[in-house]
PDB file of N, CA and C in Angstrom:
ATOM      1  N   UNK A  14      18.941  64.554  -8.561  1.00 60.00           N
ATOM      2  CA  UNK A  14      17.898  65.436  -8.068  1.00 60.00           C
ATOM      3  C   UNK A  14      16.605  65.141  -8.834  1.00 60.00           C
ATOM      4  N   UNK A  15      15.403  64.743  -8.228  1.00 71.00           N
ATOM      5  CA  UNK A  15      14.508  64.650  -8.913  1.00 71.00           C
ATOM      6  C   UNK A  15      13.507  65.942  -8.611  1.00 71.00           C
ATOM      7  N   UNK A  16      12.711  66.373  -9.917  1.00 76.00           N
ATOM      8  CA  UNK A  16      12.081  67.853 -10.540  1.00 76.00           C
ATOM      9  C   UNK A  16      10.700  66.999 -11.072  1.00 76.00           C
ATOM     10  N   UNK A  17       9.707  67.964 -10.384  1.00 77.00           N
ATOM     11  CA  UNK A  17       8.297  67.488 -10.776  1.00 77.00           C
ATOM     12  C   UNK A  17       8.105  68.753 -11.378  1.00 77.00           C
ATOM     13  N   UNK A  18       7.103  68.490 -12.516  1.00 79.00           N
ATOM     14  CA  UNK A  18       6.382  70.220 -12.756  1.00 79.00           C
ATOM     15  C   UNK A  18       4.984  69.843 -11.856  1.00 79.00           C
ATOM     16  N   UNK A  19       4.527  71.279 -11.797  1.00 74.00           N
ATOM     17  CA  UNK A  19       2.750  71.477 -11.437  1.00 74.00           C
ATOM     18  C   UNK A  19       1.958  71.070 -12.273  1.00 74.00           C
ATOM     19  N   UNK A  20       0.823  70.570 -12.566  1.00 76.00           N
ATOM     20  CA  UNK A  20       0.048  70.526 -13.682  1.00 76.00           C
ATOM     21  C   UNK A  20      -0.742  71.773 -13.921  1.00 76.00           C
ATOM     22  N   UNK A  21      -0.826  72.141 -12.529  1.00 71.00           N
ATOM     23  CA  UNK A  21      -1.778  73.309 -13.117  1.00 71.00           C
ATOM     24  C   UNK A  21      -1.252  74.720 -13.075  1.00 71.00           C
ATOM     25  N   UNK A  22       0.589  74.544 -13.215  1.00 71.00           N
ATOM     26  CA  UNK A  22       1.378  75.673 -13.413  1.00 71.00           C
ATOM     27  C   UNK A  22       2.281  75.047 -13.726  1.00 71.00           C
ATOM     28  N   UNK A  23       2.734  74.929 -15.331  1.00 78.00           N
ATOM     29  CA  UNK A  23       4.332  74.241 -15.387  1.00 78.00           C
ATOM     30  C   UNK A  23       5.243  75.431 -15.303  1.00 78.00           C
ATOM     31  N   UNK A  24       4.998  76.579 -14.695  1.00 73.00           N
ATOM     32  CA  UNK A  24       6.435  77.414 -14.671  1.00 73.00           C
ATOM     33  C   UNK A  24       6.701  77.339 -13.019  1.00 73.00           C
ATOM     34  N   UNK A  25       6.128  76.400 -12.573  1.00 72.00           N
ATOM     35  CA  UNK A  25       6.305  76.057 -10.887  1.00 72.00           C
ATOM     36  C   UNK A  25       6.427  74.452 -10.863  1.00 72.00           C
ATOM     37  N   UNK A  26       7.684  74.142 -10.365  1.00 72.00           N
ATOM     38  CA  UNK A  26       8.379  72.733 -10.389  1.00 72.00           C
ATOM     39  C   UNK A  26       9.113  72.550  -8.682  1.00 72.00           C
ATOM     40  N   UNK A  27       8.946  71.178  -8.552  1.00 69.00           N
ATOM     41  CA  UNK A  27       9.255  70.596  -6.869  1.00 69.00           C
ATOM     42  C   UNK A  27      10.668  69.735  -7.694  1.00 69.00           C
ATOM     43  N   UNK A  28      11.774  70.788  -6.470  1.00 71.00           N
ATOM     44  CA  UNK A  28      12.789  69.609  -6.522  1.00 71.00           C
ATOM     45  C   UNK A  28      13.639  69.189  -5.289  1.00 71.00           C
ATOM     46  N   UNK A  29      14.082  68.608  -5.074  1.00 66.00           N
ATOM     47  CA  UNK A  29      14.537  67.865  -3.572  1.00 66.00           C
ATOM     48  C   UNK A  29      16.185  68.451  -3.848  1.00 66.00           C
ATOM     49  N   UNK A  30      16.568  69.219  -3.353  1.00 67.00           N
ATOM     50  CA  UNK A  30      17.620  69.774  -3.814  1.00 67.00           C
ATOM     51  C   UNK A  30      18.380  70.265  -1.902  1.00 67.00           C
ATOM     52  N   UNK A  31      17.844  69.680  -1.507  1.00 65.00           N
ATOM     53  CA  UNK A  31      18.403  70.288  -0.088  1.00 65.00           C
ATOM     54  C   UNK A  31      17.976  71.503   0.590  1.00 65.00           C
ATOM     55  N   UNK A  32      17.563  72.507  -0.295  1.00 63.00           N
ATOM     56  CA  UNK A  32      17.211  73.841   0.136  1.00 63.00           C
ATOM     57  C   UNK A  32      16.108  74.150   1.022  1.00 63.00           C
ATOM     58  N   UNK A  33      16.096  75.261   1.981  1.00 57.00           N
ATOM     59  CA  UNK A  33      15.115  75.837   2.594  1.00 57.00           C
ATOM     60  C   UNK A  33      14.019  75.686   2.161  1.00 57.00           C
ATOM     61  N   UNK A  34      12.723  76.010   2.106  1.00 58.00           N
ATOM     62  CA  UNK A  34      11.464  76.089   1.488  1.00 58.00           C
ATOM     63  C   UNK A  34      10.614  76.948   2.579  1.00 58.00           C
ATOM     64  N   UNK A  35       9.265  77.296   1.778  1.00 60.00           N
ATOM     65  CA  UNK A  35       8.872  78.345   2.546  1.00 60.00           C
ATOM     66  C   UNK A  35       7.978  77.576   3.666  1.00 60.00           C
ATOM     67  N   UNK A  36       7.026  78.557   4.419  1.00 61.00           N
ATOM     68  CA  UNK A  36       6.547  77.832   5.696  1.00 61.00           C
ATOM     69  C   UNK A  36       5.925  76.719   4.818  1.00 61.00           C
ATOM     70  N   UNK A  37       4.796  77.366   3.641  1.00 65.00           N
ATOM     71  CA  UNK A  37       3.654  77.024   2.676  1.00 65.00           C
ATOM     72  C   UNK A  37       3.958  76.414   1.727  1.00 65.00           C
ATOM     73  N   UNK A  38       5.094  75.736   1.662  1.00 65.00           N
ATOM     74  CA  UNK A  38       6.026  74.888   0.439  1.00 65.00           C
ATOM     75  C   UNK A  38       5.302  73.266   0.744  1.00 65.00           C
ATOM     76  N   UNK A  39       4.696  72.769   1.321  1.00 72.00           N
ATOM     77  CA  UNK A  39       4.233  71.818   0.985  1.00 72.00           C
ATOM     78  C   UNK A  39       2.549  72.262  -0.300  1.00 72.00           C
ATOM     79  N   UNK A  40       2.426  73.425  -0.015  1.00 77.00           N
ATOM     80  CA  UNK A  40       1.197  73.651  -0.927  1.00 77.00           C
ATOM     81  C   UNK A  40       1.451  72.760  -2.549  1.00 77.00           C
ATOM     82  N   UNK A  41       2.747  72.525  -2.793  1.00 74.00           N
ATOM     83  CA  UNK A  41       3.127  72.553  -4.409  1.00 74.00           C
ATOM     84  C   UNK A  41       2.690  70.836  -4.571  1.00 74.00           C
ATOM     85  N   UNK A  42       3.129  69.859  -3.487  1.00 78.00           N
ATOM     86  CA  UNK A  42       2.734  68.611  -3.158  1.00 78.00           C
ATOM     87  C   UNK A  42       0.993  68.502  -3.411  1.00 78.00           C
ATOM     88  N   UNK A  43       0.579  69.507  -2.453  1.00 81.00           N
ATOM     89  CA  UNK A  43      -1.146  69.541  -2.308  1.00 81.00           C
ATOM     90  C   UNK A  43      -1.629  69.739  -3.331  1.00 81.00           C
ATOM     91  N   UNK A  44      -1.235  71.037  -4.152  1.00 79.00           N
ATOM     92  CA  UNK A  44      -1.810  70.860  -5.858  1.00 79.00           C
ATOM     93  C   UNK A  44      -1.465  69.620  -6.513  1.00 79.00           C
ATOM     94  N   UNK A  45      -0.326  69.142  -6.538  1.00 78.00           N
ATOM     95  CA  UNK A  45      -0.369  68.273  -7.622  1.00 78.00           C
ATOM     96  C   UNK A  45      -1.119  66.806  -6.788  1.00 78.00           C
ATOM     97  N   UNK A  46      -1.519  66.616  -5.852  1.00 83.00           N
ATOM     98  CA  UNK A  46      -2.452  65.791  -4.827  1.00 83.00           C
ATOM     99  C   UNK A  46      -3.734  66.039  -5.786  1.00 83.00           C
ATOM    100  N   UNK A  47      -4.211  67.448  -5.342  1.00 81.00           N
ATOM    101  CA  UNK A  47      -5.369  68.218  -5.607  1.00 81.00           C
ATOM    102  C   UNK A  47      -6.273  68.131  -7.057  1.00 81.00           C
ATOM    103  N   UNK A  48      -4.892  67.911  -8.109  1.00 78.00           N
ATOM    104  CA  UNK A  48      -4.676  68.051  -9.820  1.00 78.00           C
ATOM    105  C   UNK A  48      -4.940  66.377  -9.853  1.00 78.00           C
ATOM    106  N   UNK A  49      -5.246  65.235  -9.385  1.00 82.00           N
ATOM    107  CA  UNK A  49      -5.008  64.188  -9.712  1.00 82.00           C
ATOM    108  C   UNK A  49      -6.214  63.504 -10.196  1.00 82.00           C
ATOM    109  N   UNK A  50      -5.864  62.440 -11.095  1.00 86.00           N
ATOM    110  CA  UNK A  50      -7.596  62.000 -11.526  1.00 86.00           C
ATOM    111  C   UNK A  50      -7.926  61.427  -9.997  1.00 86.00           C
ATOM    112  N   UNK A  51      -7.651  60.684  -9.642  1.00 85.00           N
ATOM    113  CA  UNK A  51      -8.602  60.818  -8.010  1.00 85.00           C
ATOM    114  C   UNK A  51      -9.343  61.695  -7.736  1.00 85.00           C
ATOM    115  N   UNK A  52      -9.034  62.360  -7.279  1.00 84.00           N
ATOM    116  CA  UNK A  52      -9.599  63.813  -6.836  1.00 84.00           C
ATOM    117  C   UNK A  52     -10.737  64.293  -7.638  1.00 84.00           C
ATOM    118  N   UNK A  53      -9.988  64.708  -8.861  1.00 81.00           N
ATOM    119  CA  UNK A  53     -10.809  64.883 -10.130  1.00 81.00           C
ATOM    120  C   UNK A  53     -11.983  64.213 -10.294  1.00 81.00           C
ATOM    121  N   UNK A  54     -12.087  62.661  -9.870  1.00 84.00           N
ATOM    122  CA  UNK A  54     -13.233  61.652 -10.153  1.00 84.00           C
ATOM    123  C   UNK A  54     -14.304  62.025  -8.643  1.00 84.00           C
ATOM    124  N   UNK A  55     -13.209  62.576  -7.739  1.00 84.00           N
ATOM    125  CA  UNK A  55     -14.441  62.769  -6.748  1.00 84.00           C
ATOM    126  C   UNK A  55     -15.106  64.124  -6.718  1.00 84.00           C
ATOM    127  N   UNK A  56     -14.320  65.047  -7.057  1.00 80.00           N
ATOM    128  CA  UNK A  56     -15.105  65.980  -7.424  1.00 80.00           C
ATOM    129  C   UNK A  56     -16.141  65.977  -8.488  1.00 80.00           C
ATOM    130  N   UNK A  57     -16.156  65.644  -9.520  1.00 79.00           N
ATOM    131  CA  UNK A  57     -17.416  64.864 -10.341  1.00 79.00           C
ATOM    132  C   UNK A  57     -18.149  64.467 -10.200  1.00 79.00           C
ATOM    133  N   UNK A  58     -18.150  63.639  -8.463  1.00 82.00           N
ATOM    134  CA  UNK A  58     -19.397  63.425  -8.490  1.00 82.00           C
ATOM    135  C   UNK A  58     -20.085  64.039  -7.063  1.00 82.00           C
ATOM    136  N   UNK A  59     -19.659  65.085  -7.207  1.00 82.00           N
ATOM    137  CA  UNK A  59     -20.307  65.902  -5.983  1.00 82.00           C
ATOM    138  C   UNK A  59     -20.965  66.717  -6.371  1.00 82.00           C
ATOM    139  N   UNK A  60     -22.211  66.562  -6.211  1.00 82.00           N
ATOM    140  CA  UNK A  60     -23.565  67.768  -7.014  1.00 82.00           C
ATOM    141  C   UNK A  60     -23.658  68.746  -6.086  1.00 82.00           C
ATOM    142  N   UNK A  61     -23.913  69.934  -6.616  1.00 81.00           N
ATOM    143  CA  UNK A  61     -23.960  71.120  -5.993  1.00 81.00           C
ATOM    144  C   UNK A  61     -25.466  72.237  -6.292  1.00 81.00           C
ATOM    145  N   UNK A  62     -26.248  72.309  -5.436  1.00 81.00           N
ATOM    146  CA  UNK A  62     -27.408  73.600  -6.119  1.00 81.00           C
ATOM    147  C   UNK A  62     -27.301  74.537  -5.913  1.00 81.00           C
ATOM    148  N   UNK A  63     -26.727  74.860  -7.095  1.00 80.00           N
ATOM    149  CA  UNK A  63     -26.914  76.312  -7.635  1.00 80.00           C
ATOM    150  C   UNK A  63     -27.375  77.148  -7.649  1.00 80.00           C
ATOM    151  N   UNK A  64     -28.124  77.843  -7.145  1.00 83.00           N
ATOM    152  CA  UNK A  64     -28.613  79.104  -7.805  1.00 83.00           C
ATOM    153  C   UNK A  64     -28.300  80.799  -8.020  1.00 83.00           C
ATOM    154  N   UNK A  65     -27.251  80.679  -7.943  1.00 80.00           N
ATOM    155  CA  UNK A  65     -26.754  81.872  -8.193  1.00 80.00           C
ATOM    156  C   UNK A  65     -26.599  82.357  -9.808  1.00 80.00           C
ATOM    157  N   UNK A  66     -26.909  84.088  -9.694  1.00 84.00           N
ATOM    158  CA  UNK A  66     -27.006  84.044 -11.017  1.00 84.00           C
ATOM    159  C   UNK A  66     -25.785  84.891 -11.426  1.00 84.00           C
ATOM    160  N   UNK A  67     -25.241  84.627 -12.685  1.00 84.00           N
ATOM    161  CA  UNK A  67     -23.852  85.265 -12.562  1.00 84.00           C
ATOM    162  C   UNK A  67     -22.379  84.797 -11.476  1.00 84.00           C
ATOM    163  N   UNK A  68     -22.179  83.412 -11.402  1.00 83.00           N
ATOM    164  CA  UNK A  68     -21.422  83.433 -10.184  1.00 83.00           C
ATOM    165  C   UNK A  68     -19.667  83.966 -11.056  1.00 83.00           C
ATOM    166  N   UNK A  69     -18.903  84.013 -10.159  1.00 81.00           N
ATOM    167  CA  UNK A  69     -17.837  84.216 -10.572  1.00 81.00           C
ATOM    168  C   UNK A  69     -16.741  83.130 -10.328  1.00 81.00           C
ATOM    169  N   UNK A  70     -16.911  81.990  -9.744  1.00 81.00           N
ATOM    170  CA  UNK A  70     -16.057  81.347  -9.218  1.00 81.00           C
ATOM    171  C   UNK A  70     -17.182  79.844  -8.760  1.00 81.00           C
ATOM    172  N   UNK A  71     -17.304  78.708  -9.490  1.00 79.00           N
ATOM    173  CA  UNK A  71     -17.702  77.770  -9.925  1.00 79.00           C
ATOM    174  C   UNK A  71     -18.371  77.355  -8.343  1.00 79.00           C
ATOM    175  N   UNK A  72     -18.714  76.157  -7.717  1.00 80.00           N
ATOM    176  CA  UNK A  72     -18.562  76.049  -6.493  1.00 80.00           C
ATOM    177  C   UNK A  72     -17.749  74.980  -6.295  1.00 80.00           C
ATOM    178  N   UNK A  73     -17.176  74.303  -7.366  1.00 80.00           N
ATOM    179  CA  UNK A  73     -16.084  73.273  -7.319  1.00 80.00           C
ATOM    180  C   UNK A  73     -15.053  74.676  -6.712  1.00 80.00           C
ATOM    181  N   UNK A  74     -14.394  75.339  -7.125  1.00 80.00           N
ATOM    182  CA  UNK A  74     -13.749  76.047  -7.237  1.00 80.00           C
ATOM    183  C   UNK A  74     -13.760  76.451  -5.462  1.00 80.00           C
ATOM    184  N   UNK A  75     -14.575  76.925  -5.380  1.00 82.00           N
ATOM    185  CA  UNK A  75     -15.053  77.516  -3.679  1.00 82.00           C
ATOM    186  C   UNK A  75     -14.939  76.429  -2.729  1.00 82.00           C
ATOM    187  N   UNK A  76     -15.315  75.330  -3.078  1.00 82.00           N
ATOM    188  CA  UNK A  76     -14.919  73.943  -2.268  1.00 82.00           C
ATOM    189  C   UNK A  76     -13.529  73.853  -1.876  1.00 82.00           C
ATOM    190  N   UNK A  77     -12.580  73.462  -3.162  1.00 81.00           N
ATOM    191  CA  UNK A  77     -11.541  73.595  -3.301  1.00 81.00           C
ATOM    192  C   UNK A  77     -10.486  74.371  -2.619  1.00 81.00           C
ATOM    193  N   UNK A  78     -10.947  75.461  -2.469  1.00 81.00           N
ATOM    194  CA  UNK A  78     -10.476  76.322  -1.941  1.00 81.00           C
ATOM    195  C   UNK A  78     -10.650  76.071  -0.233  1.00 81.00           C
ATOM    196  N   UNK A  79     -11.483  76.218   0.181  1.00 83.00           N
ATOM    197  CA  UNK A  79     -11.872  76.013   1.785  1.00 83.00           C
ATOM    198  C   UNK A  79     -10.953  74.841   1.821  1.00 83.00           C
ATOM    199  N   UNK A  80     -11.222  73.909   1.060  1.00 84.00           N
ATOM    200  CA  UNK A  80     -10.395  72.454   1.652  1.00 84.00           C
ATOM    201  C   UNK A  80      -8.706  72.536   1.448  1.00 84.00           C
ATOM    202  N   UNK A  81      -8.219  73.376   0.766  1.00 82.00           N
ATOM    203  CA  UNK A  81      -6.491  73.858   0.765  1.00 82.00           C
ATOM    204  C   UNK A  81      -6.458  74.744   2.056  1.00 82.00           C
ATOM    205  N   UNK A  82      -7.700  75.806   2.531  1.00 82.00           N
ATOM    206  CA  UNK A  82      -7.135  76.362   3.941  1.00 82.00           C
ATOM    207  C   UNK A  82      -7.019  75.557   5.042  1.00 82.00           C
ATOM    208  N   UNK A  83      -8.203  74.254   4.892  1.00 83.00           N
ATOM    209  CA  UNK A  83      -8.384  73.927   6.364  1.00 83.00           C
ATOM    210  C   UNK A  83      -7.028  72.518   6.099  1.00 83.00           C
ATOM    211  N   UNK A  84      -6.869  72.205   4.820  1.00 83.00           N
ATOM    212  CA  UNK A  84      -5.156  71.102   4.939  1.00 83.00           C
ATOM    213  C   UNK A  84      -4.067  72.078   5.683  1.00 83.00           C
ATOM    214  N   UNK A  85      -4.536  73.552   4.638  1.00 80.00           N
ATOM    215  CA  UNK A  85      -2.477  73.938   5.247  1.00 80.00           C
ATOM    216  C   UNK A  85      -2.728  74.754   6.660  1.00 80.00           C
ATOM    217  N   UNK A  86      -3.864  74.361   7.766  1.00 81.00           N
ATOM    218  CA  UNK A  86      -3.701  74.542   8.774  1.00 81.00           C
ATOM    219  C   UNK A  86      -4.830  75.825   9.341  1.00 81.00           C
ATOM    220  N   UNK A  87      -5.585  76.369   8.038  1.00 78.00           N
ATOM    221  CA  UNK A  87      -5.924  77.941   8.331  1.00 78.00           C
ATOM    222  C   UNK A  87      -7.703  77.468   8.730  1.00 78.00           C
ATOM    223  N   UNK A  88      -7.742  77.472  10.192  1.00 76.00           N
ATOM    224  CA  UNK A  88      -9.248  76.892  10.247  1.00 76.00           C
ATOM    225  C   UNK A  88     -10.050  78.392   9.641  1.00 76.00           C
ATOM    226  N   UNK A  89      -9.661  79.515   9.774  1.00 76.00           N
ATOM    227  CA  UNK A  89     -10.883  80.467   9.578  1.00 76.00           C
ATOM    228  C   UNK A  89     -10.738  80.717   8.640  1.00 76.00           C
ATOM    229  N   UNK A  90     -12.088  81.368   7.923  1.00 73.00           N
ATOM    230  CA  UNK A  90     -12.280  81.966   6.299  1.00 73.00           C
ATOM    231  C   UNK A  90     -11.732  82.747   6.142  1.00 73.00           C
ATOM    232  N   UNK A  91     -11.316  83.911   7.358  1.00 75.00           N
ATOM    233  CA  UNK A  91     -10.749  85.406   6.960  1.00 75.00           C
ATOM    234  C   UNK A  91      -9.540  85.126   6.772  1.00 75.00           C
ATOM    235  N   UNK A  92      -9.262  83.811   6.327  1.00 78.00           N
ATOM    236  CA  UNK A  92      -7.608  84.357   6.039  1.00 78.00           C
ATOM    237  C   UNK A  92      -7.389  84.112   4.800  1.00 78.00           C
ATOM    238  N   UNK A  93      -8.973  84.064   3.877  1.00 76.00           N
ATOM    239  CA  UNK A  93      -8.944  83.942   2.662  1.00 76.00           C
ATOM    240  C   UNK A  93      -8.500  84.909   1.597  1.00 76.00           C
ATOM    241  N   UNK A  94      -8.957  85.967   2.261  1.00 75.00           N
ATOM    242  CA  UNK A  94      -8.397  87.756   1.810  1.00 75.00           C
ATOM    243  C   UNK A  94      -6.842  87.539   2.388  1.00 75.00           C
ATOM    244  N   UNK A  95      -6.122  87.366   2.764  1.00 77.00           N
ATOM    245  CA  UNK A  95      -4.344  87.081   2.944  1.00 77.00           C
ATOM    246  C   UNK A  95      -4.175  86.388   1.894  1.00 77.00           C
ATOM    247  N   UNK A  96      -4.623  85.117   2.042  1.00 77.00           N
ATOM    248  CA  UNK A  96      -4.400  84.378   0.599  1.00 77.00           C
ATOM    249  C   UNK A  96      -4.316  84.539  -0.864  1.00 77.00           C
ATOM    250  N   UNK A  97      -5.742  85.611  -0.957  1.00 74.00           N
ATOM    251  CA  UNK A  97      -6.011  86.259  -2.356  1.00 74.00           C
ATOM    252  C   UNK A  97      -4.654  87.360  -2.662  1.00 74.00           C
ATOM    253  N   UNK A  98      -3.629  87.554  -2.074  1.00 75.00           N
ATOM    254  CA  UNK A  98      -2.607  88.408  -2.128  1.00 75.00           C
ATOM    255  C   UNK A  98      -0.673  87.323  -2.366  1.00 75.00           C
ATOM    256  N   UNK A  99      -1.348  86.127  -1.548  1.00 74.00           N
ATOM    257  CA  UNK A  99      -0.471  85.289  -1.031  1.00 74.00           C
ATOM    258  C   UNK A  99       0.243  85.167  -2.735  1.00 74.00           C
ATOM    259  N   UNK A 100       1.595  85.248  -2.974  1.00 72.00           N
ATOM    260  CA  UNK A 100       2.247  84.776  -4.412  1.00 72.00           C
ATOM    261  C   UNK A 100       2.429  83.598  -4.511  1.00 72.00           C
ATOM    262  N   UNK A 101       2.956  82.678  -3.061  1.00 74.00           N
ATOM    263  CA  UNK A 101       3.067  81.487  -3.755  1.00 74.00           C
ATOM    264  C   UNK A 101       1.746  80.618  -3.762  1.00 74.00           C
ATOM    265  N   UNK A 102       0.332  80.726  -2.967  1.00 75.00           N
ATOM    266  CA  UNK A 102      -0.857  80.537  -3.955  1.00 75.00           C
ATOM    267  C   UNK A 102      -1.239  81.012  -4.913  1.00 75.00           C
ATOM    268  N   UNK A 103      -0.628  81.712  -5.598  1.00 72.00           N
ATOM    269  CA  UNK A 103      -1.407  82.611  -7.172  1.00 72.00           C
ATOM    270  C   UNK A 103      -0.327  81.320  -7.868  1.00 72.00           C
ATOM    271  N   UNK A 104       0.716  80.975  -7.949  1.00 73.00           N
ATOM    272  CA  UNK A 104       1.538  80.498  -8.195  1.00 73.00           C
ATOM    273  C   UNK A 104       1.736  79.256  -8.888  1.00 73.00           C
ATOM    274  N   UNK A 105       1.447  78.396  -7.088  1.00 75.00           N
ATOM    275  CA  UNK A 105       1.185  77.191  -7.138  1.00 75.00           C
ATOM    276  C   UNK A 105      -0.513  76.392  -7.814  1.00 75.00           C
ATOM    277  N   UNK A 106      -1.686  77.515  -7.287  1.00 71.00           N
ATOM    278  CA  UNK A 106      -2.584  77.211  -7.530  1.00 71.00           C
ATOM    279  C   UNK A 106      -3.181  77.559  -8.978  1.00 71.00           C
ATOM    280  N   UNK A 107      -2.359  78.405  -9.778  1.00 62.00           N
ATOM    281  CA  UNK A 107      -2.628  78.961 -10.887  1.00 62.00           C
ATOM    282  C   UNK A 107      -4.373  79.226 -11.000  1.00 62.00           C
ATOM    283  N   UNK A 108      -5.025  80.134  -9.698  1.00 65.00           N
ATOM    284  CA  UNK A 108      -6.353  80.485  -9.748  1.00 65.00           C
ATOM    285  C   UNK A 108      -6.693  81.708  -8.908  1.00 65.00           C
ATOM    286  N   UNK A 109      -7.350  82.542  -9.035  1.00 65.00           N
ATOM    287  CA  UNK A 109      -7.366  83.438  -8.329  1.00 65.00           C
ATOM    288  C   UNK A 109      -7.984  82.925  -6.921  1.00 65.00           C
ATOM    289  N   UNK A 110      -7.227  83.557  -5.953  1.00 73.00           N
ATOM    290  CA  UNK A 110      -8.347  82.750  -4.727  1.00 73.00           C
ATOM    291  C   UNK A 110      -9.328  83.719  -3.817  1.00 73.00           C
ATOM    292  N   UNK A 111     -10.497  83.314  -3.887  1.00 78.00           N
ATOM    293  CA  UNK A 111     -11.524  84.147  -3.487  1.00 78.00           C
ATOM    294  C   UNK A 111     -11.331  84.873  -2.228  1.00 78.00           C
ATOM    295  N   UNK A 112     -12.271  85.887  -2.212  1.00 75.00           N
ATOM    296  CA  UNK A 112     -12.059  86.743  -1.192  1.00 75.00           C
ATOM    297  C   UNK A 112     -13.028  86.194   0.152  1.00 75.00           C
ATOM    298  N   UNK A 113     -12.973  86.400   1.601  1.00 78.00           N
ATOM    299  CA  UNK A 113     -13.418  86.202   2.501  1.00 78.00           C
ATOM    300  C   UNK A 113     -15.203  85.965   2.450  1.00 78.00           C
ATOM    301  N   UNK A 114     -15.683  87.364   1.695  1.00 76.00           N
ATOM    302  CA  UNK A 114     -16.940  87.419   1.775  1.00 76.00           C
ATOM    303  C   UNK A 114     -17.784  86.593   0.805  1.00 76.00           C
ATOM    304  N   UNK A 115     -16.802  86.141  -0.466  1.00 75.00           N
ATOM    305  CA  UNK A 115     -17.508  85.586  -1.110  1.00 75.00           C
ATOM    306  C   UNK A 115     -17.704  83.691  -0.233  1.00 75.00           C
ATOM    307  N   UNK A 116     -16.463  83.320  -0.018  1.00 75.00           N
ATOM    308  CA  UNK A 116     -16.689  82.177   0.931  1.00 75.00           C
ATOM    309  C   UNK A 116     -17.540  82.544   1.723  1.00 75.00           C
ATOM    310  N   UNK A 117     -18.349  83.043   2.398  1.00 72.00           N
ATOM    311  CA  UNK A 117     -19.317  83.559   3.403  1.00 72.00           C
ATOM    312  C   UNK A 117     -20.557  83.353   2.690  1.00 72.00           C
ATOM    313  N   UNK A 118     -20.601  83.763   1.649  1.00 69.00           N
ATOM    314  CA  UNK A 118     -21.869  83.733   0.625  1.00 69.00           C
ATOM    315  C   UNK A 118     -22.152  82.421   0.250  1.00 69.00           C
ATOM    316  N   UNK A 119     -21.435  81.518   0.383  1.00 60.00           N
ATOM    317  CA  UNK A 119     -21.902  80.163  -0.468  1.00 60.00           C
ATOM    318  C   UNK A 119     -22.281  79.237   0.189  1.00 60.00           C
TER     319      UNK A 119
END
């Protein structure tokens, strides 16, 4: 049986064990996709203007996010507030995930 951990949750691990999985069980694949220096190097070089004062949630972060709804299938924003509740994104993604209106704002 081979066992991956998350990088950006090692108390959440992928193992090929035969079992069921949930609808959203490829999400654990997508983070550790997501977690990779690839990724990492392209997000680096994507400039963003800012001007918000006080933000709460980076706009790497807000990017990020939109681009995990529209992979695992969710074209609209409002299902960003489901998500912010969702356990196995708090989980897998080890981040809080923003609420509807703030994606609206950016």
């Amino acid at each position: 049986m081979i066992q991956k951990v998350l990088p950006s949750n090692p108390l959440v691990a992928v193992s090929d064990n035969g079992a069921p999985i949930t609808s959203d069980g490829g999400n654990v694949l997508l983070s550790m996709f997501l977690n990779s220096p690839v990724v990492s190097r392209l997000f680096n070089n994507v400039e963003f203007n800012d001007n918000r004062k006080n933000p709460r949630y980076a706009k790497e972060e807000l990017l990020l996010q939109m681009l995990i709804q529209v992979i695992e299938g969710y074209r609209n924003d409002d299902v960003a507030d489901y998500l912010t509740q969702d356990i196995e994104h708090r989980l897998v993604y080890a981040q809080n995930m923003t609420s509807q209106p703030t994606l609206n704002w950016c």
